[in-house]
Amino acid sequence: QVHLQQRGAGLLKPSETLSLTCTFYGGPFSGYYWSWIRQSPGKGLEWVGEINHRGESKHNPSLRSRVTTSIDTSKNQFSLRLTSVTAADTAVYFCARLSPVGIGGWYSDDYWGQGTLVSVSS
Amino acid sequence: DIQMTQFPSSLSASVGDRVTITCRASQDIRNDLVWYQQKPGKAPKRLIYAASSLQSGVSSRFSGSGSGTEFTLTISSLQPEDFTTYYCLQHNSYPRTFGQGTKLEIK
């Protein structure tokens, strides 16, 4: 069964580092863009960033230099790291294969992780 | 950044109604637009990609149209399970941006 599974800490203190990992099961990993999206409680969706199997990444400028993404193609995993978190970073974080277009222009199906609620509180 | 203006932000309708949700891009995004449905506590689900292509497994009562800067999602005959929140997403340029969402409520 093709799916994405997330793991990572859900409770952080201000100034700590958020760290999440997503693993893709049951399908090809290379050739696609792997994304992170977050959703603050009761709010809309915000794109955080994405990475491809070559390690080329793009991030939301609103997060400045706090965000990094990484990928491990040997494990079909990609990760998100967000430093110096504040209460404003409290959100459900999703990993996803968001773009309907793969690296070579082919169709890319829609897969999402289950979401991780990350709460930042002192 | 490309701004995606989605409207209405909320909409009341009845089962069987036809409804339309609009997303307007601040610049030309060709047809690089996706529509999502999100139910409470769940991840979004893709309905439409490339502005008008129906995602496999999605009911044909959902349809999308538009290109350039103006896009619409139409639900032809509302079913009880359709009363939830919808988002558009542009993937033409970085950063990717979502519309603010439309909450569809039962009248």
Short mmCIF file of N, CA and C in Angstrom, two decimals, chain A residues 33 37 39 43-47 50 58 60-61 94 97-101 107-110 112-113, chain B residues 1 34 36 38 41-46 49-50 55-56 87 89 91 94-100:
data_model
loop_
_atom_site.label_atom_id
_atom_site.label_comp_id
_atom_site.label_asym_id
_atom_site.label_seq_id
_atom_site.Cartn_x
_atom_site.Cartn_y
_atom_site.Cartn_z
N TYR A 33 8.90 15.61 -6.21
CA TYR A 33 9.14 16.65 -5.22
C TYR A 33 8.44 16.25 -3.92
N ILE A 37 4.01 21.02 4.47
CA ILE A 37 2.94 22.01 4.55
C ILE A 37 2.53 22.06 6.02
N GLN A 39 -0.35 23.84 9.02
CA GLN A 39 -1.67 24.43 9.21
C GLN A 39 -1.84 24.80 10.68
N LYS A 43 -6.71 27.48 11.01
CA LYS A 43 -6.28 28.35 9.92
C LYS A 43 -6.11 27.58 8.61
N GLY A 44 -5.62 28.29 7.62
CA GLY A 44 -5.42 27.70 6.31
C GLY A 44 -4.08 27.00 6.17
N LEU A 45 -3.80 26.57 4.96
CA LEU A 45 -2.60 25.81 4.65
C LEU A 45 -1.46 26.74 4.24
N GLU A 46 -0.27 26.41 4.72
CA GLU A 46 0.92 27.20 4.38
C GLU A 46 2.00 26.26 3.88
N TRP A 47 2.51 26.55 2.70
CA TRP A 47 3.60 25.76 2.14
C TRP A 47 4.90 26.11 2.88
N GLU A 50 10.07 22.25 -0.06
CA GLU A 50 10.11 20.97 -0.76
C GLU A 50 11.54 20.62 -1.13
N LYS A 58 13.66 24.05 -1.97
CA LYS A 58 13.09 25.39 -1.97
C LYS A 58 12.32 25.54 -0.67
N ASN A 60 9.93 28.38 2.01
CA ASN A 60 9.15 29.60 2.08
C ASN A 60 10.00 30.71 2.67
N PRO A 61 10.14 31.81 1.97
CA PRO A 61 10.97 32.92 2.48
C PRO A 61 10.48 33.46 3.82
N PHE A 94 2.29 18.64 7.81
CA PHE A 94 2.06 17.53 6.90
C PHE A 94 3.25 17.38 5.97
N ARG A 97 3.49 14.51 -1.17
CA ARG A 97 3.96 14.61 -2.55
C ARG A 97 2.95 15.54 -3.21
N LEU A 98 3.23 16.83 -3.09
CA LEU A 98 2.23 17.86 -3.35
C LEU A 98 2.05 18.16 -4.84
N SER A 99 3.16 18.32 -5.52
CA SER A 99 3.07 18.76 -6.92
C SER A 99 2.50 17.67 -7.80
N PRO A 100 1.56 18.00 -8.69
CA PRO A 100 1.01 16.99 -9.60
C PRO A 100 1.96 16.69 -10.77
N VAL A 101 3.13 17.35 -10.75
CA VAL A 101 4.10 17.16 -11.83
C VAL A 101 5.42 16.73 -11.22
N TYR A 107 3.24 12.81 -14.59
CA TYR A 107 2.19 12.96 -13.58
C TYR A 107 2.67 12.41 -12.25
N SER A 108 2.29 13.13 -11.20
CA SER A 108 2.65 12.71 -9.85
C SER A 108 1.38 12.63 -9.02
N ASP A 109 1.11 11.47 -8.47
CA ASP A 109 -0.11 11.28 -7.69
C ASP A 109 0.01 11.97 -6.34
N ASP A 110 -1.10 12.04 -5.64
CA ASP A 110 -1.27 12.82 -4.42
C ASP A 110 -1.12 11.93 -3.19
N TRP A 112 -0.23 12.14 1.12
CA TRP A 112 -0.02 12.97 2.31
C TRP A 112 0.26 12.09 3.51
N GLY A 113 1.09 12.61 4.39
CA GLY A 113 1.26 11.96 5.68
C GLY A 113 0.04 12.22 6.56
N ASP B 1 5.98 37.05 -4.49
CA ASP B 1 5.14 35.88 -4.29
C ASP B 1 3.81 36.04 -5.04
N VAL B 34 -4.22 23.57 -8.51
CA VAL B 34 -4.79 22.36 -7.92
C VAL B 34 -5.89 22.77 -6.95
N TYR B 36 -8.11 21.33 -3.64
CA TYR B 36 -8.12 20.34 -2.57
C TYR B 36 -9.41 20.43 -1.77
N GLN B 38 -10.56 19.43 2.17
CA GLN B 38 -10.03 19.00 3.46
C GLN B 38 -11.15 18.83 4.47
N GLY B 41 -9.60 17.45 10.72
CA GLY B 41 -8.68 16.48 11.29
C GLY B 41 -7.98 15.59 10.29
N LYS B 42 -8.18 15.88 9.01
CA LYS B 42 -7.59 15.04 7.96
C LYS B 42 -6.67 15.84 7.06
N ALA B 43 -5.82 15.13 6.34
CA ALA B 43 -4.99 15.77 5.33
C ALA B 43 -5.86 16.17 4.14
N PRO B 44 -5.47 17.21 3.44
CA PRO B 44 -6.18 17.58 2.21
C PRO B 44 -6.15 16.44 1.19
N LYS B 45 -7.14 16.48 0.32
CA LYS B 45 -7.25 15.48 -0.73
C LYS B 45 -7.36 16.22 -2.06
N ARG B 46 -6.53 15.84 -3.03
CA ARG B 46 -6.56 16.49 -4.33
C ARG B 46 -7.83 16.12 -5.07
N TYR B 49 -6.39 18.76 -10.77
CA TYR B 49 -5.06 19.25 -11.05
C TYR B 49 -5.03 19.82 -12.46
N ALA B 50 -3.98 20.55 -12.76
CA ALA B 50 -3.89 21.23 -14.07
C ALA B 50 -5.17 22.02 -14.36
N GLN B 55 -8.94 14.37 -10.64
CA GLN B 55 -8.09 13.38 -10.00
C GLN B 55 -8.80 12.01 -10.03
N SER B 56 -8.01 10.97 -10.29
CA SER B 56 -8.56 9.63 -10.31
C SER B 56 -9.28 9.31 -9.00
N TYR B 87 -9.56 24.31 -0.79
CA TYR B 87 -8.42 25.20 -1.00
C TYR B 87 -7.93 25.07 -2.45
N LEU B 89 -4.35 25.79 -4.80
CA LEU B 89 -2.89 25.88 -4.67
C LEU B 89 -2.31 26.19 -6.03
N HIS B 91 1.13 26.08 -8.22
CA HIS B 91 2.48 25.49 -8.25
C HIS B 91 3.24 25.96 -9.48
N TYR B 94 7.68 29.63 -7.04
CA TYR B 94 7.98 29.55 -5.62
C TYR B 94 7.91 30.93 -4.98
N PRO B 95 7.44 31.02 -3.74
CA PRO B 95 6.91 29.91 -2.94
C PRO B 95 5.53 29.48 -3.41
N ARG B 96 5.23 28.18 -3.28
CA ARG B 96 3.88 27.73 -3.58
C ARG B 96 2.92 28.45 -2.63
N THR B 97 1.76 28.80 -3.10
CA THR B 97 0.81 29.52 -2.26
C THR B 97 -0.59 28.93 -2.41
N PHE B 98 -1.27 28.87 -1.27
CA PHE B 98 -2.63 28.39 -1.19
C PHE B 98 -3.60 29.57 -1.12
N GLY B 99 -4.81 29.33 -1.58
CA GLY B 99 -5.88 30.26 -1.28
C GLY B 99 -6.24 30.17 0.19
N GLN B 100 -7.05 31.12 0.66
CA GLN B 100 -7.38 31.21 2.09
C GLN B 100 -8.37 30.14 2.53
#
